[in-house]
Short mmCIF file of C-alpha atoms and ligand atoms in Angstrom, two decimals:
data_model
loop_
_atom_site.label_atom_id
_atom_site.label_comp_id
_atom_site.label_asym_id
_atom_site.label_seq_id
_atom_site.Cartn_x
_atom_site.Cartn_y
_atom_site.Cartn_z
CA MET A 25 0.00 0.00 0.00
CA LYS A 26 1.32 3.43 -0.93
CA ILE A 27 1.30 5.87 1.98
CA THR A 28 2.39 9.49 1.89
CA VAL A 29 3.15 11.16 5.20
CA CYS A 30 3.04 14.96 5.24
CA ILE A 31 5.83 16.27 7.43
CA ARG A 32 6.74 19.69 8.68
CA GLN A 33 10.10 20.69 10.08
CA SER A 34 9.52 22.86 13.16
CA ALA A 35 11.31 26.15 13.69
CA ASP A 36 13.73 24.35 16.05
CA GLY A 37 14.76 22.06 13.16
CA GLU A 38 13.03 19.01 14.65
CA ILE A 39 10.16 17.06 13.14
CA ASN A 40 6.77 18.42 14.24
CA PRO A 41 5.76 16.00 17.06
CA PHE A 42 2.34 15.23 15.52
CA ASP A 43 4.04 14.40 12.21
CA ALA A 44 6.49 12.15 14.04
CA SER A 45 3.47 10.23 15.27
CA ALA A 46 2.04 10.21 11.72
CA TYR A 47 5.29 8.72 10.37
CA GLU A 48 5.39 6.08 13.11
CA THR A 49 1.74 5.22 12.36
CA ALA A 50 2.70 4.63 8.71
CA LEU A 51 5.76 2.56 9.65
CA ARG A 52 3.58 0.24 11.74
CA ILE A 53 1.18 -0.49 8.87
CA LYS A 54 2.25 -3.77 7.27
CA ASN A 55 3.40 -3.83 3.63
CA SER A 56 3.42 -0.07 3.39
CA GLU A 57 5.57 1.81 0.92
CA ILE A 58 6.11 5.21 2.49
CA THR A 59 6.84 8.52 0.81
CA LEU A 60 7.59 11.57 2.92
CA LEU A 61 6.34 14.91 1.64
CA SER A 62 7.25 18.32 2.96
CA MET A 63 7.05 21.92 1.83
CA GLY A 64 9.74 24.08 3.36
CA PRO A 65 12.94 26.08 2.99
CA GLU A 66 16.17 24.68 1.56
CA ARG A 67 17.33 23.04 4.80
CA THR A 68 14.33 20.66 4.60
CA THR A 69 16.04 18.52 1.90
CA VAL A 70 18.65 17.21 4.36
CA PHE A 71 16.05 16.88 7.12
CA LEU A 72 13.80 14.75 4.90
CA SER A 73 16.67 12.66 3.53
CA ASP A 74 17.76 11.86 7.11
CA LEU A 75 14.24 10.78 8.00
CA THR A 76 14.21 8.16 5.22
CA ARG A 77 16.63 6.13 7.37
CA LEU A 78 13.63 5.05 9.41
CA GLY A 79 12.02 3.21 6.51
CA ALA A 80 10.50 5.57 3.93
CA VAL A 81 11.38 4.59 0.36
CA ARG A 82 11.03 8.05 -1.08
CA ALA A 83 11.03 11.68 0.06
CA VAL A 84 9.81 14.71 -1.84
CA HIS A 85 10.72 18.24 -0.83
CA LEU A 86 8.58 21.02 -2.31
CA CYS A 87 10.92 23.96 -2.46
CA ASP A 88 10.39 27.15 -4.40
CA LYS A 89 10.67 30.86 -3.53
CA SER A 90 7.01 31.25 -4.45
CA PHE A 91 5.97 28.87 -1.62
CA ALA A 92 7.20 31.23 1.12
CA GLY A 93 4.69 32.94 3.42
CA ALA A 94 1.92 30.42 2.75
CA ASP A 95 -1.09 30.31 5.07
CA THR A 96 -3.08 27.11 5.51
CA LEU A 97 -5.06 27.47 2.26
CA ALA A 98 -1.97 28.04 0.13
CA THR A 99 -0.08 25.27 1.97
CA ALA A 100 -2.93 22.80 1.42
CA TYR A 101 -3.15 23.80 -2.26
CA THR A 102 0.57 23.19 -2.81
CA LEU A 103 0.64 19.89 -0.91
CA SER A 104 -2.55 18.64 -2.54
CA LEU A 105 -1.14 19.16 -6.05
CA ALA A 106 1.99 17.20 -5.17
CA LEU A 107 -0.17 14.51 -3.56
CA LYS A 108 -2.20 14.25 -6.75
CA LYS A 109 1.00 13.47 -8.60
CA LEU A 110 2.14 10.94 -6.00
CA SER A 111 -1.36 9.40 -5.83
CA PRO A 112 -1.01 7.41 -2.60
CA ASP A 113 -3.69 5.08 -1.21
CA LEU A 114 -3.44 6.74 2.18
CA ILE A 115 -2.30 10.21 3.25
CA ILE A 116 -1.31 10.64 6.89
CA CYS A 117 -0.91 14.11 8.40
CA GLY A 118 -0.22 15.12 11.99
CA ARG A 119 -3.25 16.73 13.66
CA GLN A 120 -1.51 20.10 13.65
CA SER A 121 1.88 21.70 13.59
CA VAL A 122 3.17 23.09 16.85
CA ASP A 123 4.38 26.27 15.11
CA GLY A 124 1.21 27.07 13.17
CA ASP A 125 -1.09 25.25 15.59
CA THR A 126 -4.18 25.49 13.34
CA GLY A 127 -5.08 21.89 12.51
CA GLN A 128 -6.44 23.07 9.16
CA VAL A 129 -4.05 21.62 6.60
CA GLY A 130 -5.20 17.97 6.81
CA PRO A 131 -8.94 18.71 6.45
CA SER A 132 -8.21 21.28 3.68
CA ILE A 133 -6.18 18.75 1.65
CA SER A 134 -8.94 16.16 1.99
CA GLU A 135 -11.45 18.68 0.62
CA MET A 136 -9.17 19.69 -2.27
CA LEU A 137 -8.65 16.04 -3.23
CA SER A 138 -12.25 15.00 -2.42
CA LEU A 139 -11.01 12.29 -0.06
CA PRO A 140 -12.73 10.80 2.98
CA LEU A 141 -11.28 12.26 6.18
CA VAL A 142 -10.81 10.82 9.66
CA THR A 143 -9.33 13.17 12.26
CA GLY A 144 -7.94 12.60 15.75
CA VAL A 145 -6.57 9.12 15.03
CA MET A 146 -4.64 7.48 17.87
CA LYS A 147 -3.89 4.18 16.14
CA ALA A 148 -4.33 2.79 12.63
CA ASP A 149 -3.85 -0.69 11.29
CA MET A 150 -4.56 -2.56 8.10
CA ALA A 151 -7.00 -5.47 8.19
CA GLU A 152 -9.32 -5.99 5.20
CA GLU A 153 -9.63 -2.21 5.24
CA LEU A 154 -7.79 0.40 7.28
CA ILE A 155 -9.04 0.45 10.87
CA ALA A 156 -8.50 3.68 12.75
CA VAL A 157 -9.11 4.24 16.46
CA THR A 158 -9.86 7.87 17.23
CA ARG A 159 -9.17 9.90 20.33
CA SER A 160 -12.72 9.34 21.57
CA GLY A 161 -12.11 5.58 21.43
CA VAL A 162 -14.30 5.03 18.37
CA GLN A 163 -13.07 2.42 15.89
CA LYS A 164 -13.60 3.49 12.27
CA THR A 165 -13.25 1.59 9.02
CA VAL A 166 -11.50 3.81 6.49
CA TYR A 167 -12.12 3.05 2.81
CA LEU A 168 -9.12 4.01 0.73
CA PRO A 169 -8.00 6.29 -0.76
CA ALA A 170 -8.39 8.50 2.29
CA LEU A 171 -6.68 11.03 4.52
CA ILE A 172 -6.26 10.66 8.27
CA THR A 173 -4.85 13.11 10.79
CA VAL A 174 -3.17 11.64 13.84
CA GLU A 175 -2.66 12.70 17.43
CA LYS A 176 0.73 12.72 19.10
CA SER A 177 0.07 9.18 20.27
CA LEU A 178 3.19 7.40 19.05
CA ARG A 179 6.85 8.10 19.53
CA LEU A 180 8.97 7.94 16.39
CA ARG A 181 11.50 5.10 16.38
CA LEU A 182 15.25 5.72 16.11
CA PRO A 183 17.20 4.73 12.99
CA SER A 184 19.36 1.62 13.14
CA ILE A 185 23.09 2.02 12.46
CA ARG A 186 22.99 0.25 9.10
CA SER A 187 19.85 1.96 7.85
CA LYS A 188 19.79 3.28 4.29
CA ARG A 189 19.46 7.00 3.60
CA ILE A 190 17.66 8.06 0.46
CA GLU A 191 18.26 11.48 -1.04
CA ALA A 192 15.06 13.57 -1.11
CA GLU A 193 13.84 14.75 -4.51
CA VAL A 194 13.39 18.52 -4.75
CA TRP A 195 10.36 19.72 -6.69
CA ASN A 196 9.93 23.36 -7.64
CA ALA A 197 6.52 24.80 -8.63
CA GLN A 198 6.99 23.79 -12.25
CA ALA A 199 7.79 20.17 -11.38
CA PHE A 200 4.22 19.49 -10.34
CA GLY A 201 2.38 22.24 -12.18
CA ALA A 202 1.66 24.53 -9.21
CA ASP A 203 0.12 27.90 -10.08
CA ILE A 204 2.45 30.29 -8.23
CA LEU A 205 -0.38 32.79 -7.78
CA ARG A 206 -2.08 30.22 -5.55
CA CYS A 207 1.08 29.41 -3.59
CA GLY A 208 2.90 31.20 -0.76
CA LEU A 209 1.97 34.71 0.24
CA ALA A 210 0.34 35.44 -3.16
CA GLY A 211 -2.12 32.59 -2.64
CA SER A 212 -2.79 33.30 1.04
CA PRO A 213 -6.04 35.06 1.91
CA THR A 214 -5.01 35.70 5.54
CA ARG A 215 -2.34 38.29 6.35
CA VAL A 216 -0.55 38.98 9.64
CA ILE A 217 -0.60 42.72 10.35
CA LYS A 218 1.47 42.69 13.55
CA THR A 219 2.50 40.58 16.52
CA PHE A 220 2.96 41.46 20.18
CA GLU A 221 3.74 39.80 23.51
CA ASN A 222 0.94 37.68 24.95
CA SER A 223 0.10 38.70 28.50
CA GLU A 224 -3.49 37.46 28.18
CA ASP A 225 -2.90 34.39 30.32
CA TRP A 226 -1.11 36.15 33.14
CA ARG A 227 -2.87 36.11 36.48
CA LYS A 228 -2.09 37.95 39.70
CA CYS A 229 -0.57 35.28 41.89
CA ARG A 230 -1.15 35.55 45.65
CA PHE A 231 1.36 33.49 47.57
CA ILE A 232 -0.23 31.50 50.38
CA GLU A 233 0.77 29.11 53.14
CA PRO A 234 -0.03 25.40 52.65
CA SER A 235 -2.53 25.70 55.54
CA GLU A 236 -4.66 28.01 53.36
CA LEU A 237 -4.93 25.48 50.54
CA ASN A 238 -8.16 23.87 51.73
CA ASN A 239 -10.01 27.20 51.80
CA VAL A 240 -8.63 28.34 48.47
CA ILE A 241 -9.73 25.10 46.78
CA LYS A 242 -13.19 25.37 48.36
CA ALA A 243 -13.55 28.99 47.21
CA GLY A 244 -12.41 28.04 43.70
CA LEU A 245 -15.06 25.34 43.47
CA GLU A 246 -17.75 27.79 44.59
CA LYS A 247 -16.71 30.44 42.08
CA SER A 248 -17.81 30.10 38.47
CA MET A 249 -15.43 29.53 35.57
CA ARG A 250 -13.01 32.17 34.39
CA LYS A 251 -14.95 33.91 31.65
CA ALA A 252 -13.50 34.18 28.18
CA THR A 253 -14.51 37.83 27.99
CA PRO A 254 -13.79 39.31 24.58
CA ALA A 255 -11.20 42.01 25.12
CA ILE A 256 -12.35 44.50 22.46
CA VAL A 257 -15.82 45.82 21.59
CA SER A 258 -15.69 47.70 18.28
CA GLU A 259 -17.75 50.89 17.79
CA LYS A 260 -18.36 50.42 14.09
CA LYS A 261 -19.79 47.07 13.20
CA LEU A 262 -19.89 44.63 10.29
CA LYS A 263 -23.38 44.37 8.77
CA ASN A 264 -23.91 40.61 8.77
CA VAL A 265 -22.10 38.07 10.87
CA TRP A 266 -22.86 34.35 10.82
CA CYS A 267 -22.33 32.22 13.88
CA VAL A 268 -22.01 28.50 13.37
CA GLY A 269 -23.42 27.38 16.71
CA LYS A 270 -24.47 29.49 19.69
CA ALA A 271 -21.11 29.29 21.47
CA VAL A 272 -19.65 32.13 19.40
CA VAL A 273 -22.54 34.61 19.70
CA ASN A 274 -20.86 36.60 22.51
CA MET A 275 -17.80 37.11 20.37
CA ALA A 276 -19.91 37.93 17.28
CA GLU A 277 -21.68 40.69 19.21
CA THR A 278 -18.39 42.56 19.59
CA VAL A 279 -18.10 43.05 15.83
CA GLY A 280 -21.49 42.41 14.20
CA GLU A 281 -24.75 44.32 13.73
CA ASN A 282 -27.00 41.51 12.49
CA ILE A 283 -26.02 38.22 13.97
CA THR A 284 -27.56 34.97 12.81
CA VAL A 285 -26.95 31.52 14.23
CA HIS A 286 -26.64 28.53 11.88
CA LYS A 287 -26.24 24.84 12.44
CA ILE A 288 -23.24 22.95 11.19
CA GLU A 289 -23.82 20.97 8.00
CA ASN A 290 -21.67 19.25 5.44
CA PRO A 291 -19.10 21.52 3.73
CA GLU A 292 -20.79 21.78 0.31
CA ILE A 293 -24.16 22.73 1.79
CA MET A 294 -22.63 25.23 4.16
CA ALA A 295 -20.56 26.79 1.39
CA GLU A 296 -23.61 27.09 -0.83
CA LYS A 297 -25.65 28.81 1.90
CA ILE A 298 -22.80 31.18 2.77
CA ARG A 299 -22.31 32.05 -0.90
CA ALA A 300 -26.02 32.80 -1.30
CA ALA A 301 -26.33 34.93 1.86
CA GLY A 302 -22.96 36.71 1.51
CA PRO A 303 -22.24 37.52 5.19
CA ASP A 304 -19.22 39.69 6.01
CA ALA A 305 -17.86 37.15 8.45
CA VAL A 306 -18.49 33.57 9.52
CA LEU A 307 -17.48 32.55 13.04
CA TRP A 308 -17.04 28.94 14.14
CA GLY A 309 -16.55 27.29 17.51
CA SER A 310 -13.39 25.46 18.43
CA ASP A 311 -14.97 22.05 18.95
CA ALA A 312 -13.56 19.11 16.98
CA LEU A 313 -16.37 19.09 14.39
CA SER A 314 -16.10 22.82 13.64
CA LYS A 315 -12.34 22.47 13.30
CA GLU A 316 -12.89 19.71 10.78
CA ILE A 317 -15.66 21.36 8.74
CA ALA A 318 -14.54 25.02 8.77
CA PRO A 319 -11.29 24.46 6.80
CA ARG A 320 -13.22 22.43 4.23
CA VAL A 321 -15.77 25.23 3.82
CA ALA A 322 -12.87 27.70 3.47
CA VAL A 323 -11.55 25.55 0.59
CA GLN A 324 -14.98 25.53 -1.06
CA LEU A 325 -15.23 29.32 -0.73
CA GLN A 326 -11.50 29.91 -1.37
CA THR A 327 -11.46 32.25 1.58
CA GLY A 328 -9.25 32.75 4.62
CA LEU A 329 -9.83 31.04 7.94
CA CYS A 330 -8.04 32.26 11.03
CA ALA A 331 -7.78 29.58 13.73
CA ASP A 332 -8.35 29.83 17.47
CA CYS A 333 -9.04 33.56 17.74
CA THR A 334 -9.21 34.98 21.24
CA SER A 335 -10.65 38.37 20.26
CA LEU A 336 -11.97 40.24 17.24
CA GLU A 337 -12.09 43.87 16.15
CA THR A 338 -13.53 45.76 13.18
CA ASP A 339 -13.49 49.22 11.62
CA GLY A 340 -16.85 48.47 10.02
CA GLU A 341 -15.23 47.09 6.88
CA LYS A 342 -12.49 44.66 7.75
CA LEU A 343 -12.47 41.99 10.42
CA TYR A 344 -9.28 41.92 12.50
CA MET A 345 -8.65 38.63 14.24
CA TYR A 346 -6.31 38.14 17.20
CA ARG A 347 -4.81 34.74 17.94
CA PRO A 348 -1.97 33.32 20.00
CA ALA A 349 0.99 32.17 17.93
CA CYS A 350 4.41 30.59 18.56
CA SER A 351 3.07 28.25 21.27
CA GLY A 352 1.13 31.13 22.81
CA ASP A 353 4.09 33.39 23.50
CA ILE A 354 2.86 36.08 21.13
CA ILE A 355 -0.48 37.35 19.80
CA ALA A 356 -0.86 37.91 16.06
CA LYS A 357 -3.28 40.42 14.53
CA ILE A 358 -4.57 39.00 11.28
CA TYR A 359 -7.01 40.04 8.60
CA CYS A 360 -8.47 38.35 5.60
CA ILE A 361 -8.28 39.81 2.08
CA THR A 362 -11.12 37.64 0.78
CA SER A 363 -14.78 37.61 1.73
CA PRO A 364 -16.30 36.36 3.94
CA ALA A 365 -13.61 36.47 6.60
CA MET A 366 -13.81 33.28 8.61
CA ALA A 367 -12.48 32.46 12.06
CA THR A 368 -12.70 29.68 14.59
CA ILE A 369 -13.13 31.20 18.03
CA ARG A 370 -11.52 29.71 21.09
CA THR A 371 -14.57 28.87 23.14
CA PRO A 372 -14.44 27.07 26.48
CA GLU A 373 -14.64 23.37 25.75
CA GLU A 374 -17.29 21.30 27.37
CA LYS A 375 -16.59 21.27 31.05
CA THR A 376 -14.42 18.41 32.20
CA GLU A 377 -13.94 17.51 35.86
CA ARG A 378 -14.44 20.30 38.38
CA ILE A 379 -11.02 19.77 39.87
CA ILE A 380 -7.89 18.59 38.10
CA ILE A 381 -4.45 18.02 39.56
CA GLY A 382 -1.71 18.51 37.00
CA ILE A 383 1.33 16.37 37.66
CA GLY A 384 4.66 17.79 36.57
CA TYR A 385 8.13 16.32 36.60
CA GLY A 386 8.68 17.72 40.10
CA ALA A 387 5.79 15.60 41.37
CA ARG A 388 6.88 12.33 39.76
CA ALA A 389 7.68 10.68 43.10
CA HIS A 390 4.13 11.16 44.39
CA ILE A 391 1.89 9.95 41.58
CA SER A 392 0.10 7.28 43.60
CA GLU A 393 -0.70 9.61 46.55
CA ILE A 394 -1.91 12.29 44.13
CA ASN A 395 -4.10 9.71 42.40
CA LYS A 396 -5.68 8.78 45.73
CA LEU A 397 -6.19 12.41 46.69
CA VAL A 398 -7.81 13.36 43.40
CA LYS A 399 -10.27 10.49 43.80
CA LYS A 400 -11.17 11.87 47.22
CA PHE A 401 -11.77 15.26 45.55
CA GLY A 402 -13.87 13.58 42.84
CA GLY A 403 -11.59 14.94 40.12
CA ALA A 404 -8.97 13.75 37.65
CA ILE A 405 -5.26 13.99 37.04
CA ALA A 406 -3.47 15.59 34.10
CA ALA A 407 0.18 15.46 33.10
CA THR A 408 2.88 17.55 31.50
CA ARG A 409 4.68 16.33 28.43
CA LYS A 410 7.87 15.71 30.40
CA ILE A 411 6.07 13.26 32.70
CA VAL A 412 4.51 11.54 29.68
CA ASP A 413 7.71 11.42 27.65
CA ASN A 414 9.45 9.80 30.60
CA ASP A 415 6.72 7.14 30.74
CA TYR A 416 5.32 7.99 34.17
CA LEU A 417 1.82 8.65 32.82
CA PRO A 418 -0.04 8.00 29.52
CA TYR A 419 -0.28 10.50 26.65
CA GLU A 420 -4.10 10.51 26.89
CA ILE A 421 -3.89 12.78 29.94
CA GLN A 422 -1.19 15.11 28.62
CA VAL A 423 -2.34 18.70 28.70
CA GLY A 424 -1.01 21.49 26.52
CA LEU A 425 -0.07 22.35 23.00
CA THR A 426 0.55 18.76 21.96
CA GLY A 427 -2.02 17.32 24.34
CA LYS A 428 -5.53 18.23 25.30
CA THR A 429 -7.19 21.31 26.77
CA VAL A 430 -8.88 21.22 30.15
CA ASN A 431 -11.08 23.77 31.87
CA PRO A 432 -11.88 22.68 35.41
CA ASP A 433 -13.07 25.08 38.11
CA VAL A 434 -9.83 24.40 39.96
CA TYR A 435 -6.49 23.37 38.41
CA ILE A 436 -3.73 22.45 40.84
CA ALA A 437 -0.29 22.41 39.21
CA LEU A 438 2.12 20.27 41.24
CA GLY A 439 5.80 20.42 40.32
CA ILE A 440 5.04 22.01 36.95
CA SER A 441 7.46 24.66 35.67
CA GLY A 442 4.82 26.49 33.61
CA ALA A 443 6.12 26.31 30.04
CA MET A 444 3.78 28.12 27.63
CA HIS A 445 3.33 24.74 25.89
CA HIS A 446 1.54 23.52 29.02
CA ILE A 447 -0.25 26.78 29.87
CA VAL A 448 -2.14 26.86 26.55
CA GLY A 449 -3.97 23.74 27.72
CA ILE A 450 -5.11 25.14 31.08
CA ARG A 451 -5.76 28.80 30.27
CA ARG A 452 -9.56 28.44 30.59
CA SER A 453 -9.39 26.93 34.07
CA GLY A 454 -11.24 28.74 36.86
CA THR A 455 -8.80 29.03 39.75
CA VAL A 456 -5.21 27.96 39.17
CA ILE A 457 -3.14 26.94 42.19
CA ALA A 458 0.57 26.20 41.75
CA VAL A 459 2.93 24.41 44.09
CA ASN A 460 6.60 24.67 43.22
CA THR A 461 9.87 24.78 45.14
CA ASP A 462 11.25 27.45 42.81
CA LYS A 463 9.81 30.88 43.59
CA ASN A 464 10.82 32.07 40.11
CA ALA A 465 9.06 29.25 38.27
CA PRO A 466 7.01 30.71 35.37
CA ILE A 467 3.93 28.78 36.56
CA PHE A 468 3.36 31.43 39.25
CA ARG A 469 2.82 34.03 36.53
CA PHE A 470 -0.17 32.00 35.35
CA ALA A 471 -1.55 31.08 38.78
CA ASP A 472 -4.09 32.77 41.07
CA TYR A 473 -2.52 31.21 44.16
CA GLY A 474 0.98 29.94 44.72
CA VAL A 475 2.67 27.84 47.37
CA ILE A 476 6.44 28.01 47.38
CA GLY A 477 7.15 24.56 48.69
CA THR A 478 7.33 20.91 47.88
CA VAL A 479 4.67 18.52 46.67
CA GLU A 480 5.04 16.84 50.09
CA ASP A 481 4.04 20.15 51.75
CA PHE A 482 0.91 20.10 49.63
CA LEU A 483 0.06 16.46 50.31
CA ASN A 484 0.65 16.86 54.05
CA GLU A 485 -2.31 19.23 54.18
CA PHE A 486 -4.65 16.48 53.01
CA LEU A 487 -3.27 13.50 54.93
CA PRO A 488 -4.32 10.81 55.35
CA VAL A 489 -5.35 10.36 51.71
C1 FAD B 30 6.99 21.52 20.41
C2 FAD B 30 6.76 21.32 21.87
C3 FAD B 30 5.50 20.97 22.32
C4 FAD B 30 5.25 20.78 23.70
N1 FAD B 30 4.00 20.45 24.14
C5 FAD B 30 3.78 20.31 25.47
C6 FAD B 30 2.48 20.01 25.98
O1 FAD B 30 1.53 19.78 25.25
N2 FAD B 30 2.32 19.91 27.32
C7 FAD B 30 3.35 20.10 28.20
O2 FAD B 30 3.13 20.02 29.42
N3 FAD B 30 4.58 20.40 27.74
C8 FAD B 30 4.82 20.48 26.41
N4 FAD B 30 6.08 20.73 25.96
C9 FAD B 30 7.20 20.70 26.92
C10 FAD B 30 7.31 21.99 27.71
O3 FAD B 30 8.05 22.94 26.97
C11 FAD B 30 8.03 21.72 29.05
O4 FAD B 30 9.27 21.13 28.79
C12 FAD B 30 7.25 20.80 29.98
O5 FAD B 30 5.92 21.27 30.14
C13 FAD B 30 7.93 20.76 31.33
O6 FAD B 30 7.31 19.81 32.14
P1 FAD B 30 7.35 19.94 33.71
O7 FAD B 30 6.86 21.27 34.10
O8 FAD B 30 6.66 18.73 34.25
O9 FAD B 30 8.90 19.72 34.02
P2 FAD B 30 10.07 20.72 34.39
O10 FAD B 30 10.20 21.83 33.43
O11 FAD B 30 11.27 19.89 34.65
O12 FAD B 30 9.58 21.36 35.74
C14 FAD B 30 9.53 20.69 36.95
C15 FAD B 30 9.20 21.71 38.02
O13 FAD B 30 9.04 21.04 39.25
C16 FAD B 30 9.61 21.82 40.28
N5 FAD B 30 9.91 20.90 41.37
C17 FAD B 30 10.94 20.00 41.44
N6 FAD B 30 10.83 19.26 42.56
C18 FAD B 30 9.73 19.69 43.21
C19 FAD B 30 9.06 19.29 44.40
N7 FAD B 30 9.52 18.30 45.21
N8 FAD B 30 7.94 19.95 44.77
C20 FAD B 30 7.45 20.96 43.97
N9 FAD B 30 8.04 21.36 42.84
C21 FAD B 30 9.15 20.72 42.45
C22 FAD B 30 10.80 22.49 39.64
O14 FAD B 30 11.12 23.68 40.32
C23 FAD B 30 10.30 22.75 38.22
O15 FAD B 30 9.70 24.04 38.11
C24 FAD B 30 6.32 20.93 24.60
C25 FAD B 30 7.60 21.29 24.13
C26 FAD B 30 7.82 21.48 22.79
C27 FAD B 30 9.19 21.87 22.30
#
């Protein structure tokens, strides 16, 4: 079976972790003949060639000056043309890149190539047909040709010493007939106007004694969730704004005069209705289904889609969309040169447990006591990537950029340093309490309450558990 894995080299030169999982997924499928495909700058040729040592039989690097500055639509266009030429039975993409963090490229390619799509795959194997198990535990039969996007569920193997390295082929735009006006910046309907430091997630940390923990947790459970209040309310408004689902109405009201709510339907029907009504903007939620359908509608309409916006602004004509970028360290202000402007809005996900204890590397010696305590609280545990990567806890409970998002009323971070990669997964929590021995740990910047002390100090307050 011919499989093409779409791979992106992250800014740090490493393979995007979701794509690493996609590659490993392909390697585990029996009798697969794997081609790696990547669009990127010149350095990507060596990167791809090195990756063939793990088992791919071919690697194709799409490299052309005209590909630079591509947003998700232009990226998906370029990759989909190359994929047409390669014509694999199965395309595997990572769920998202950790640099772009949109999750749009996989669904967009599937729409451009009219392929069935399965997202959020944890495991895939070939029986009579391809069987994919998704994040929600559902087992799906995938009829090929198809495209799947995978979670960061598998760790990529290491090459063996005697492994063979195959030189990647370099394709410029001409090599696969790409229209350069649809590639790179020229083909990108979304444009970044400016970027600035993200202080949105900062909280005012009050340092407390361990003896105050009980009261602080109780108060946190009584208080309602931290509201995702839109930061800007524009004076001038856009005439017509569509909301796909009720969850985005609050945000729509900050920029729209006439707001209508629509239900989510299949991409062709939605595109047809949007074309006929001609709204100025279409806003989507950030649930899994919206994130799967919205990029496909954007392809149908050939319009821009800005992912995971945290606030919106308008001058009455253009829609300006603000979203965290670079793992949440900065905020980008973006607008769309096509109409309608589309955005997925970061809405609080369905509430999970009311209380979650996040276990960081500094709490690794106390996992069983924490597990007992959280049961007593009636909550759940979560983990940082470092704890997961070191095999203390499973990936399913990893929270953050490459894990899931949680939004409990109370999040207790034990022995967690507070890397932005983790914070992006807890930013919608109600009260955040951090326990760390290092008073300068970044986690305190994102906490409402802080205890400078050990995990033992924390646990002692709740003994016997
Ligand atoms: C592309 C990319 C994606 C990533 N995605 C994620 C993600 O999704 N989720 C995620 O969590 N991370 C992610 N990371 C990793 C992230 O950058 C951090 O490395 C990671 O979150 C650190 O985990 P930690 O806080 O458990 O460990 P550390 O950074 O090692 O921190 C441990 C903390 O414990 C404290 N400590 C030590 N002993 C004690 C004690 N006895 N009591 C109390 N405190 C103690 C220390 O002071 C320290 O602050 C990603 C990184 C990259 C590059």
